[in-house]
Every structure is written in structure tokens, then in C-alpha cells.
Amino acid sequence: MGMEMEMEPEILAFCCNWCSYAGADLAGVSRFHYPPNVRIVRVMCSGRVDPAFVLKAFELGFDGVMITGCHIGDCHYVSGNEKAEKRFGMLRELIETLGIDPKRLRLEWVSASEGERFSRVVEEFVEEVKAIGKSEIRVDGKVKETASIESLVYETEVYECSECGKCTSICQVSKFKDFSPRIVVGNAVFGFEEDVKNSVWDCLLCEKCRLVCPSNVNYTEFVRRVRKTVEKMHCAHGDLFFSSARIMANSKTNGRLRWFEGLDVATKGDLLYFTGCFPLYRFLFKDAGLENEFYSIGESVSKIPLDAVFIMNKAGIKPVILDNEKCCGHDLFVVGDEENFEKLARANINAIKESEAERVVCSCAECYRMLKKEYSELFNFDLEVLHISELFKELIDEGKLDFGVVGLDVKGKGKGKDKSKNKSKQDKTNDEEEKTKITYHDSCRLRNLSIFDAPRYVLSNAGFEVVEMKHSREMSSCCAGNAWVNCGMVSKQIQLNLIGEAKETQAEFLVTSCPKCQTHLKCAVFGSDVDAEIKDFVTAIADVLR
Amino acid sequence: MKNVLVIGGGIAGIQASLDLADRGYTVYLVEKKPSIGGRMAQLDKTFPTNDCSICILAPKMLECFDHPNINVITNAEVVGLEGEAGNFVVRVLKKPRYVDEQKCTGCGKCTEVCRRKGRLPDEFNVGLSKRGAIYIPFVQAVPRKAIIDEKACLMLTKGKCGKQSKCVEACDLNAIDFEQKPEEISLNVAAIVVATGFDLFDPSGLKEYGYGRYKNVITAMEYERLICAGGPTGGHLDRPSDGKTPKNVVFIQCVGLRDERYYEYCCSVCCLNSTKSAILAKEHYPDIETYILYSEFRAVGKRSYEYIERGEKEYGITYIRGRPGEIIEKEDGNLIVWYEDMAERKVKSLEAELVVLCTAPVPSEGSKELARVLGIEVDKHGFFKCKDPVLAPIETTRDGIFICGYAQGPRDIPESVAQASATAAKVAEIVERLEVMA
């Protein structure tokens, strides 16, 4: 033959029921020719195309995705196509960050009478995708079952359970639903596998039960591994976050340095700042014209890394940022997708090693947990990992981070006393009045690594008065939305309970160090008639410095 | 040589000393604290007979102290050992009392005038009452002599206590002596009995129960002092937050025990001890409600399970199987106890006005150091190792050194007394055999 086979791209087209699908149909009956590379999915409106659908298509290996709908002004649902247009802009940005050429995604308006236009658009797109080449991404979405529940009982030694009921009584879910960690384990031991599989998605994986268990039953590890054996995964947000993580695990990502324009960052150096994926959240929440309060969640979580670098710059640190950093893999890990988790972890570890950094600092509680515990335990990652509060504490102690708060006790109690002596009584009372009362929520991932004192130390040095909620430190609540799995009435109850506790303290706002806690708690607030302000730890500190 | 050293002056040490002394042995009883009596002296009642603990112990303490063959050395520790079975040389460090034991009559005048009176936690009442820098450990203390706390006394820490120390002024017998120095005593003994008993586990590490954070969560020993007529409240069950008599009391079993994070063993006493405590509450306040949240009953031995049945049927104690996972304090000091009722498989909560944690008795703090000094071994928890756990349970890994009481392993008072007598007999037998061989 000798001739090279031409690459044939696979294209997925979403066509709206009223215009584009009819347009495609017209192209067919009118015998207009167009390349056979396209597979059509009919949707009621282009506005129905969830970002998760697009990501899923890329994840499954499609080389291009086309969204088609009625011309602007012709939408049968008034403004569905306008929403699709907005979403298209943000999706292009998103897929670029995930390592997909934005040209692989296309938006076209095709009316019911434009059969010829449909065939032309498809032809053009196929040619364009041919020029880019075959997509390298093809994720096997199905997690492979590796072990039976029976063997997991032996591997994780959950049979050690002595049935004392401590886990059930500390479990937050059990207070609203018929659920018990102990009974999940019991069912597994007695071989009721269906019951086990049905209940593993109710677990928040907050690890509180494991911390109080007198028999050291590693319940959370057991649940995590059982999740792997369950074919159908439960999750909110249409699998979108998981798709992004899986795509990142299988693509070449870059572009994180761009987030930090105007700030001082480096590509090589001693201290590396692991940014986390929050700026992606901005795109993900900027959905379907939802320019309401929910959209503000994305804005505020995506600001966190910028605020962190801003503070580090203030303290004279120019942190290393990995342009090709990937998701830490937390969410994939907790749902049992170890294969893709390992890909992400290894890519991150290699990138960190290449940067020659000696210490890694994380502002996201989940990244911190993964790097500190799972990366080191599973992949021998041996660099020192700090939570950002630990770094700030260090900087405050070294005198490099100065909040300029008058009369503040910077280095222990003695110094503050001396300062206040020189001041008039009037000044002192003013200082006391100025202190903003806040409460700090310990997220699960920091709780389980005992990061309690550093954030409180930094906050009080920044001039806040930290008041405690009923559930704080070792006993802190979970935001009930671990890995986007558990969203539902139970988690809303838990979230509102937490907000209620924060309100009881009379604090002006709630500070947390986990972007997911912030997201979920804000979501609960916006969806109810409660009013509460929630801020990230880093943002709260940065606001003081500004 | 018919000299024996007994380390530890609790009920086990006292019993072993008495048995040996009655057989004609000269006994040196070394006690770390200023008085003998040990843990039993702190208890209000003993199970399963509900006898007043100090009433049955005090005569034994006095008998021991007054016995012509027993030399009680209090406020002292064993610091060195040489030689071998049949001929040990023991070095004992007697710490200064700063009060002449010969002169002091225990009148207590000095304790009334101390400048630091009412400022220091009283160890005997587990901190529920306050004492001064000079104090008598407790009313029935043996020897009933005053002692000065060298870490708190102004004279001993700062070298100055006003113009003149008030205790010196108050003492008609000139017994106070700030010049006393630690004294090392050398003893020649044929055998040693170790009866160092137990200390109590500090439950503040179990954050789920909030001990230390919540005022109305107390330990079983604190409860024991509260309910004791000779205790700081005169036997009134005044809860710490507001002094109110609680309408109900919840006892939580196995705190720090049967727990792989802390101690895996079963203390063997708290099922019955909590029943006793709940019975006492009922006897003091017939309307009080009592709940015992247990892991499972381990009431072995004579009249033990009957005791629990009696608690349930005669006194109306509510027993619930399930270890609570969380306690939350309310504004009024009441506590919400969350537990799973294992009989119904349901999560429940109950509002308790007082929560009592039955904390683990753990081998004495100094037992590892003592083992090093004596050249014997301890297990991972700090209990002394036996030569053979089945056939030689009271012999240690070194010849001539024996163990009895809680220091050997978890057991209750009657068993400790029985074991002490067994140890005394064993010591006598071995010492006599050594003498014949020599």
C-alpha cells in the first residue's frame, strides 16, 4: 500500500432539538455531503449541554466536540443559546488549563433550514481537528475491581470491630439517616455485600469515627476501597470535577503561572507553593449565566492562591509555582480511583523534584493531606510539606510577616505588655474594640493531621479574636461534601448545623482553610434563609495586609 | 537474715507486711507518699459488700504502723539495689518532710495558719479541695504527721515567709525544721515485695468526652471523693459547675481501657465499681436517675454478677450497652451524651447533669524506673512481668523479688489481699530455704 492512512477524527456534536438537529436532518434528506466522523447527540436546547457532558466526551477520547443551537434570538426557550454561548467561553478556558487544545471545542448556530450550513460547519471542523491531530486523552472511566469485599475485610482488618457503637454515635450522618459505620463493617463481615455497597456513598469520609475507635478499625480505608468495587459512583455536579481530574491525569497540563500575573513567582527555588486547582473552580461555577451568589463562590475560592502568593511576597518570599502542576488527586483517591490518582501523584512529584525545591507549602487542606500523607506513604515523597498556616507562623516568629496591628502581641505574651505600658488608656480601649471576632472551622483533612494551633496563632496575630464553636479542633464537624460525593438533604442539614454553631459564637465571619468547606457551607447559606459570611484563612489574612 | 523490704504501702503492701511481720520477719515498708493506705483509702465504699472503705482499712494501717516488726518509711523511694536473693543491699532515699516526725502529734494547728492555705490542689481529694503548703495528707493518715510541700512553701522556694513562718509560730512542739535534708538509708534484706499499685489515667486525651473542657465531666475517683462523707463536700454530690445536685448521673465505662489507642486490657473493676457508685448515688438521693453505659459486663467472681443484678432490680440502675462517641456541653452545664443503643441499633442522646468517666487504673508512674533500679522487667503497659504467667504469677524475673496487687496486673481489693498473703507465704518459704542452704 505504501500510503499513509489519514487520521480520522471522532467528533461529538450536541444538536438542539428545534434548530440544529432539524438542520442536520435537512442536510441528510437534501443529500448534502458531510464527513462521517461526527456522532450526533440530540438535546432539547444548546443550553442543556452541561460542561460535564463536554468534559466527559473528551475523557472518552473524542477528538472534537461541537455544540450547535438556534441562532441568537431564535431560541425556543428564549435564552438557552445565550447561556450556551457564555458557557462555551468558559469551557474553552477550562479545557485549555486541563491540557486540551481549545480549538477542539466549537460552537455553531445552525437553524432548521440551514442543512447546507450544517454540512459546511462539520466539514470545516473535521479539517481543523485533523490539523491538530488525534487526542491523546482516553480515560478508561471504569475503575477496575481488584478485590472482593470479603478480601477487603481481611486486608483492612475491619473485623477488629468490637461493636461498641462509638463510631455510630460520633457519626454526623447517623444523626439524620439510618447509617452506621459499625453496621457497614458488620454487614461486610457477615457477607451482606449489597447492603455494604449501598451504604458506602453515604459516608462522608471525615474520619471522625476512626479517630475515636477503641479498636483502631480503619473504617475509612475500608469504605474507600469498597467504593472502588462499586460500579456506579454517586456524585453531585455531574461528574464534572472527577472528569477534570481524570483528564489532567492523562494530559499535559500547563498554564498555572499565568494565574499569578503581577505577582512575584519563580520556576526554581527553595520553597514551592502547591497552588491547588481553585482557579479552575471559577470556570466551573461560572455556569449558565448563574451570575448570582453561587457564582461568587467560584470567585472567592479561586482568589485563594493569589492571596497566598501576595502574602508570601509581602514577607519577601518568591515562591516556586509549577506551570504544569496537576490536581493533587484527593477526590479520585477517596472514591477509590487509585490508577488515575497515581498518575497525578507521580506527575506532581516529578515536577516538584525538577523544581529543586526543598519545602512544599499548600494552602488547600486536601492538597496538604495528600502531599503530606498519601504521597509520602504510597510514593515515597520525602520533601518537607507545610500547611500555609505553619509557614505564616514561622514568618511571624521570624519577624518577616508584620501585620502592623498596634499593641499586638507578636512574640509571646511579654512583649505586648511592654508596648501597652507606653500607650495612653484611650489607645488601649480602642485596640480592644477594633478586634474582629471570628471563628475558625477545622476542616477534616487538617484535623486528622492535627493542624490546630498554627492557624489560630496566625489569625490572632493578624488582629482577630478567635472564638471557638462547640465542635472545634479534634471534634470539628465535617462540611459534609467530601469529594463532591454526598450532596443531599443530609449534608445540607449538617452544613446548616455547622453554620448555626458559628452563629452562636457571635463571630463576624467563619474562617476555614479548606476551599471545599467554604464552597459547601456557602452553598448551604445561599440555599437557605440564614445569613453568614465565610472566608478562607488565606483571604482573611490577605485582607488584613491590604 | 529475716529482713524483708516491701515497696508500696497500699492494701497489698500492708497485708504482705503484716503477714510477714506476724511470722517474725522484720519488714521495711517503703511508701512514696507521706501516708500509707494507698488508693483504697481514697475510696468511699468497697464492692460487693458496700463496706466503708477507710473504716476497714484504717485499723489495718494502724496495725501495720504499730507492729513491732514493721518499720514504715514514708515519703521515701528505692533508688538502688545490689546483691542477690538472700542478701540484698537496698538504698532508700527518704525525702525530707521538714517536720520532725518524732515531735509532731498531727494536731493540725500549722495547717490552719499557712500563708498558702487553700491555694494548692489536695492530692488526696484529687484536686477537689485545696490545701496549704503544710498539710496533713488526710484525716486518717498513718503516720498522722504534717508535711511541707517543698515546691509550694514560701520558706523553701523563696527563703522568706513574711517576718516569721506562721507554721513555726503555731507549732507548740517546735516540730518544723526547714533544715531537713534528703537522707539515704541502706537496708540489708533477704527478699523484696513490690506492691506499687496503680495510678489513674488522665482522660483529657479522649477529646470526645471533653474531660478538662467540660466542668461536669469528672473521673470515677473524683466521684468517689464527692460521694464520700469524709470528702470535700461531706458526701453531697455537688456537681462542679454550679454545686447543684444532679438529677441524673451517667457513668461511662472503659475510658482509656480496652482501647488500642491507650490501654488494651480490662481493668477488671469498673463494671462493679460503677454499679457501686450508682448504688451510692441512689442511697444518697433516692430520686436520682443513674445510667451505666458499658462495653460488656465483665463481672467475674464471687457475688459479682449478683451485685449488678441487684443494682438493676433493687436500685433501678439503667444499664445500656454502648460506648458513647461524643459529649456536648449545653449552656447550663448539662451534657448531651450521644451513644448507640446496641440493643435497638439506634443512635440516641441523653441529657446528663453529671458524667462520670471510669478511667483506667494504670501501673504507677514510677514503675518503669523502679523496674530499672530493681533489675526486673515490665510489660508494654508497665505492669511487672512474672517469671511465669501461669505457674509463677507472683515471682518477678529476678530471684528474691516478688510482686502483688495491681502492680502485677488488674485485680480488685479482695484478690489483691489474697495475692499479698500468697506473696508473703512465698517469701517466707524461699527465705527459709535460702537460710537452710546457707
PDB file of N, CA and C in Angstrom, chain A residues 160 162-166 168-170 174-175 180 182-183 208 211-216 470-471 474-475, chain B residues 206-209 213-214 258-261 321-326 328-330 338-340 342 345 347:
ATOM      1  N   GLU A 160     -11.730  -6.316  63.352  1.00  0.00           N
ATOM      2  CA  GLU A 160     -11.354  -5.987  64.734  1.00  0.00           C
ATOM      3  C   GLU A 160     -12.470  -5.258  65.484  1.00  0.00           C
ATOM      4  N   SER A 162     -15.304  -4.091  67.683  1.00  0.00           N
ATOM      5  CA  SER A 162     -15.837  -4.766  68.866  1.00  0.00           C
ATOM      6  C   SER A 162     -17.293  -4.380  69.115  1.00  0.00           C
ATOM      7  N   GLU A 163     -17.900  -3.714  68.147  1.00  0.00           N
ATOM      8  CA  GLU A 163     -19.312  -3.350  68.216  1.00  0.00           C
ATOM      9  C   GLU A 163     -19.658  -2.586  69.478  1.00  0.00           C
ATOM     10  N   CYS A 164     -18.966  -1.492  69.697  1.00  0.00           N
ATOM     11  CA  CYS A 164     -19.255  -0.706  70.890  1.00  0.00           C
ATOM     12  C   CYS A 164     -20.170   0.462  70.586  1.00  0.00           C
ATOM     13  N   GLY A 165     -20.273   0.837  69.294  1.00  0.00           N
ATOM     14  CA  GLY A 165     -21.204   1.901  68.933  1.00  0.00           C
ATOM     15  C   GLY A 165     -20.638   3.313  69.025  1.00  0.00           C
ATOM     16  N   LYS A 166     -19.342   3.433  69.348  1.00  0.00           N
ATOM     17  CA  LYS A 166     -18.773   4.781  69.427  1.00  0.00           C
ATOM     18  C   LYS A 166     -18.833   5.490  68.085  1.00  0.00           C
ATOM     19  N   THR A 168     -20.891   5.068  65.589  1.00  0.00           N
ATOM     20  CA  THR A 168     -22.246   5.483  65.213  1.00  0.00           C
ATOM     21  C   THR A 168     -22.618   6.756  65.936  1.00  0.00           C
ATOM     22  N   SER A 169     -22.238   6.834  67.205  1.00  0.00           N
ATOM     23  CA  SER A 169     -22.697   7.987  67.968  1.00  0.00           C
ATOM     24  C   SER A 169     -21.895   9.241  67.684  1.00  0.00           C
ATOM     25  N   ILE A 170     -20.705   9.117  67.091  1.00  0.00           N
ATOM     26  CA  ILE A 170     -19.989  10.343  66.724  1.00  0.00           C
ATOM     27  C   ILE A 170     -20.275  10.706  65.265  1.00  0.00           C
ATOM     28  N   SER A 174     -25.228   9.617  60.888  1.00  0.00           N
ATOM     29  CA  SER A 174     -26.137   8.729  61.619  1.00  0.00           C
ATOM     30  C   SER A 174     -27.212   9.508  62.366  1.00  0.00           C
ATOM     31  N   LYS A 175     -26.956  10.799  62.609  1.00  0.00           N
ATOM     32  CA  LYS A 175     -27.948  11.579  63.355  1.00  0.00           C
ATOM     33  C   LYS A 175     -29.137  11.972  62.474  1.00  0.00           C
ATOM     34  N   SER A 180     -24.638   3.645  59.896  1.00  0.00           N
ATOM     35  CA  SER A 180     -23.679   3.427  60.966  1.00  0.00           C
ATOM     36  C   SER A 180     -22.416   2.796  60.400  1.00  0.00           C
ATOM     37  N   ARG A 182     -20.275   1.145  61.942  1.00  0.00           N
ATOM     38  CA  ARG A 182     -20.166  -0.189  62.550  1.00  0.00           C
ATOM     39  C   ARG A 182     -21.007  -1.208  61.784  1.00  0.00           C
ATOM     40  N   ILE A 183     -22.215  -0.780  61.375  1.00  0.00           N
ATOM     41  CA  ILE A 183     -23.083  -1.736  60.690  1.00  0.00           C
ATOM     42  C   ILE A 183     -22.586  -2.005  59.268  1.00  0.00           C
ATOM     43  N   LYS A 208     -13.831  10.899  61.485  1.00  0.00           N
ATOM     44  CA  LYS A 208     -14.036  11.108  62.917  1.00  0.00           C
ATOM     45  C   LYS A 208     -14.195   9.774  63.646  1.00  0.00           C
ATOM     46  N   LEU A 211     -10.966   8.155  64.397  1.00  0.00           N
ATOM     47  CA  LEU A 211     -10.195   8.777  65.462  1.00  0.00           C
ATOM     48  C   LEU A 211     -10.665   8.363  66.852  1.00  0.00           C
ATOM     49  N   VAL A 212     -11.950   8.024  67.003  1.00  0.00           N
ATOM     50  CA  VAL A 212     -12.410   7.633  68.342  1.00  0.00           C
ATOM     51  C   VAL A 212     -12.478   6.123  68.531  1.00  0.00           C
ATOM     52  N   CYS A 213     -12.251   5.363  67.483  1.00  0.00           N
ATOM     53  CA  CYS A 213     -12.437   3.914  67.577  1.00  0.00           C
ATOM     54  C   CYS A 213     -11.470   3.284  68.573  1.00  0.00           C
ATOM     55  N   PRO A 214     -11.992   2.578  69.569  1.00  0.00           N
ATOM     56  CA  PRO A 214     -11.085   1.934  70.531  1.00  0.00           C
ATOM     57  C   PRO A 214     -10.378   0.710  69.948  1.00  0.00           C
ATOM     58  N   SER A 215     -10.875   0.202  68.833  1.00  0.00           N
ATOM     59  CA  SER A 215     -10.244  -0.987  68.262  1.00  0.00           C
ATOM     60  C   SER A 215      -9.384  -0.650  67.050  1.00  0.00           C
ATOM     61  N   ASN A 216      -9.161   0.648  66.833  1.00  0.00           N
ATOM     62  CA  ASN A 216      -8.349   1.101  65.698  1.00  0.00           C
ATOM     63  C   ASN A 216      -8.825   0.537  64.363  1.00  0.00           C
ATOM     64  N   LYS A 470     -18.820  25.017  69.221  1.00  0.00           N
ATOM     65  CA  LYS A 470     -18.963  23.838  70.075  1.00  0.00           C
ATOM     66  C   LYS A 470     -18.124  22.670  69.544  1.00  0.00           C
ATOM     67  N   HIS A 471     -18.190  22.501  68.241  1.00  0.00           N
ATOM     68  CA  HIS A 471     -17.368  21.451  67.643  1.00  0.00           C
ATOM     69  C   HIS A 471     -16.147  22.106  67.041  1.00  0.00           C
ATOM     70  N   GLU A 474     -10.230  18.831  67.602  1.00  0.00           N
ATOM     71  CA  GLU A 474     -10.336  17.391  67.331  1.00  0.00           C
ATOM     72  C   GLU A 474     -11.768  16.956  67.050  1.00  0.00           C
ATOM     73  N   MET A 475     -12.742  17.715  67.547  1.00  0.00           N
ATOM     74  CA  MET A 475     -14.135  17.299  67.410  1.00  0.00           C
ATOM     75  C   MET A 475     -14.862  18.073  66.318  1.00  0.00           C
TER      76      MET A 475
ATOM     77  N   LEU B 206      -8.863  11.919  75.514  1.00  0.00           N
ATOM     78  CA  LEU B 206     -10.048  11.461  74.776  1.00  0.00           C
ATOM     79  C   LEU B 206     -10.971  12.661  74.570  1.00  0.00           C
ATOM     80  N   LYS B 207     -10.713  13.382  73.481  1.00  0.00           N
ATOM     81  CA  LYS B 207     -11.409  14.652  73.262  1.00  0.00           C
ATOM     82  C   LYS B 207     -12.909  14.470  73.175  1.00  0.00           C
ATOM     83  N   GLU B 208     -13.343  13.255  72.765  1.00  0.00           N
ATOM     84  CA  GLU B 208     -14.777  13.042  72.588  1.00  0.00           C
ATOM     85  C   GLU B 208     -15.546  13.175  73.882  1.00  0.00           C
ATOM     86  N   TYR B 209     -14.862  13.005  75.035  1.00  0.00           N
ATOM     87  CA  TYR B 209     -15.571  13.100  76.300  1.00  0.00           C
ATOM     88  C   TYR B 209     -15.382  14.459  76.982  1.00  0.00           C
ATOM     89  N   ARG B 213     -12.411  20.072  79.666  1.00  0.00           N
ATOM     90  CA  ARG B 213     -13.091  21.171  78.976  1.00  0.00           C
ATOM     91  C   ARG B 213     -14.470  21.401  79.596  1.00  0.00           C
ATOM     92  N   TYR B 214     -15.143  20.295  79.879  1.00  0.00           N
ATOM     93  CA  TYR B 214     -16.478  20.400  80.455  1.00  0.00           C
ATOM     94  C   TYR B 214     -16.388  20.189  81.958  1.00  0.00           C
ATOM     95  N   ARG B 258      -9.479  -1.046  77.239  1.00  0.00           N
ATOM     96  CA  ARG B 258      -9.973  -1.851  76.122  1.00  0.00           C
ATOM     97  C   ARG B 258      -9.996  -0.961  74.884  1.00  0.00           C
ATOM     98  N   ASP B 259      -8.926  -0.187  74.777  1.00  0.00           N
ATOM     99  CA  ASP B 259      -8.845   0.827  73.752  1.00  0.00           C
ATOM    100  C   ASP B 259      -7.425   0.770  73.199  1.00  0.00           C
ATOM    101  N   GLU B 260      -7.313   0.417  71.943  1.00  0.00           N
ATOM    102  CA  GLU B 260      -5.970   0.208  71.396  1.00  0.00           C
ATOM    103  C   GLU B 260      -5.166   1.492  71.296  1.00  0.00           C
ATOM    104  N   ARG B 261      -5.845   2.616  71.403  1.00  0.00           N
ATOM    105  CA  ARG B 261      -5.113   3.876  71.386  1.00  0.00           C
ATOM    106  C   ARG B 261      -4.401   4.107  72.708  1.00  0.00           C
ATOM    107  N   ARG B 321     -25.954  -0.980  76.888  1.00  0.00           N
ATOM    108  CA  ARG B 321     -24.736  -1.423  76.207  1.00  0.00           C
ATOM    109  C   ARG B 321     -24.450  -0.479  75.044  1.00  0.00           C
ATOM    110  N   GLY B 322     -23.293   0.117  75.052  1.00  0.00           N
ATOM    111  CA  GLY B 322     -22.893   1.062  74.002  1.00  0.00           C
ATOM    112  C   GLY B 322     -21.942   2.075  74.586  1.00  0.00           C
ATOM    113  N   ARG B 323     -20.812   2.257  73.896  1.00  0.00           N
ATOM    114  CA  ARG B 323     -19.857   3.254  74.386  1.00  0.00           C
ATOM    115  C   ARG B 323     -20.181   4.570  73.701  1.00  0.00           C
ATOM    116  N   PRO B 324     -20.384   5.641  74.437  1.00  0.00           N
ATOM    117  CA  PRO B 324     -20.735   6.896  73.785  1.00  0.00           C
ATOM    118  C   PRO B 324     -19.588   7.449  72.931  1.00  0.00           C
ATOM    119  N   GLY B 325     -19.974   8.131  71.857  1.00  0.00           N
ATOM    120  CA  GLY B 325     -18.951   8.644  70.945  1.00  0.00           C
ATOM    121  C   GLY B 325     -18.710  10.120  71.109  1.00  0.00           C
ATOM    122  N   GLU B 326     -19.624  10.797  71.771  1.00  0.00           N
ATOM    123  CA  GLU B 326     -19.489  12.247  71.804  1.00  0.00           C
ATOM    124  C   GLU B 326     -20.281  12.819  72.966  1.00  0.00           C
ATOM    125  N   ILE B 328     -21.525  16.696  74.382  1.00  0.00           N
ATOM    126  CA  ILE B 328     -21.569  18.131  74.074  1.00  0.00           C
ATOM    127  C   ILE B 328     -22.156  18.865  75.270  1.00  0.00           C
ATOM    128  N   GLU B 329     -21.517  19.972  75.625  1.00  0.00           N
ATOM    129  CA  GLU B 329     -21.966  20.727  76.787  1.00  0.00           C
ATOM    130  C   GLU B 329     -23.011  21.749  76.387  1.00  0.00           C
ATOM    131  N   LYS B 330     -24.028  21.852  77.221  1.00  0.00           N
ATOM    132  CA  LYS B 330     -25.036  22.886  76.976  1.00  0.00           C
ATOM    133  C   LYS B 330     -24.690  24.121  77.798  1.00  0.00           C
ATOM    134  N   TRP B 338     -24.106  11.335  73.469  1.00  0.00           N
ATOM    135  CA  TRP B 338     -24.564  10.593  72.293  1.00  0.00           C
ATOM    136  C   TRP B 338     -24.030   9.176  72.347  1.00  0.00           C
ATOM    137  N   TYR B 339     -24.920   8.232  72.183  1.00  0.00           N
ATOM    138  CA  TYR B 339     -24.484   6.834  72.209  1.00  0.00           C
ATOM    139  C   TYR B 339     -25.359   6.027  71.281  1.00  0.00           C
ATOM    140  N   GLU B 340     -24.878   4.862  70.931  1.00  0.00           N
ATOM    141  CA  GLU B 340     -25.720   3.962  70.149  1.00  0.00           C
ATOM    142  C   GLU B 340     -26.253   2.899  71.089  1.00  0.00           C
ATOM    143  N   MET B 342     -27.133  -0.392  71.646  1.00  0.00           N
ATOM    144  CA  MET B 342     -26.817  -1.564  70.841  1.00  0.00           C
ATOM    145  C   MET B 342     -27.969  -2.554  70.809  1.00  0.00           C
ATOM    146  N   ARG B 345     -30.060  -0.793  68.128  1.00  0.00           N
ATOM    147  CA  ARG B 345     -29.285  -0.326  66.978  1.00  0.00           C
ATOM    148  C   ARG B 345     -29.696   1.087  66.577  1.00  0.00           C
ATOM    149  N   VAL B 347     -29.143   5.391  67.258  1.00  0.00           N
ATOM    150  CA  VAL B 347     -28.365   6.449  67.896  1.00  0.00           C
ATOM    151  C   VAL B 347     -29.305   7.248  68.789  1.00  0.00           C
TER     152      VAL B 347
END
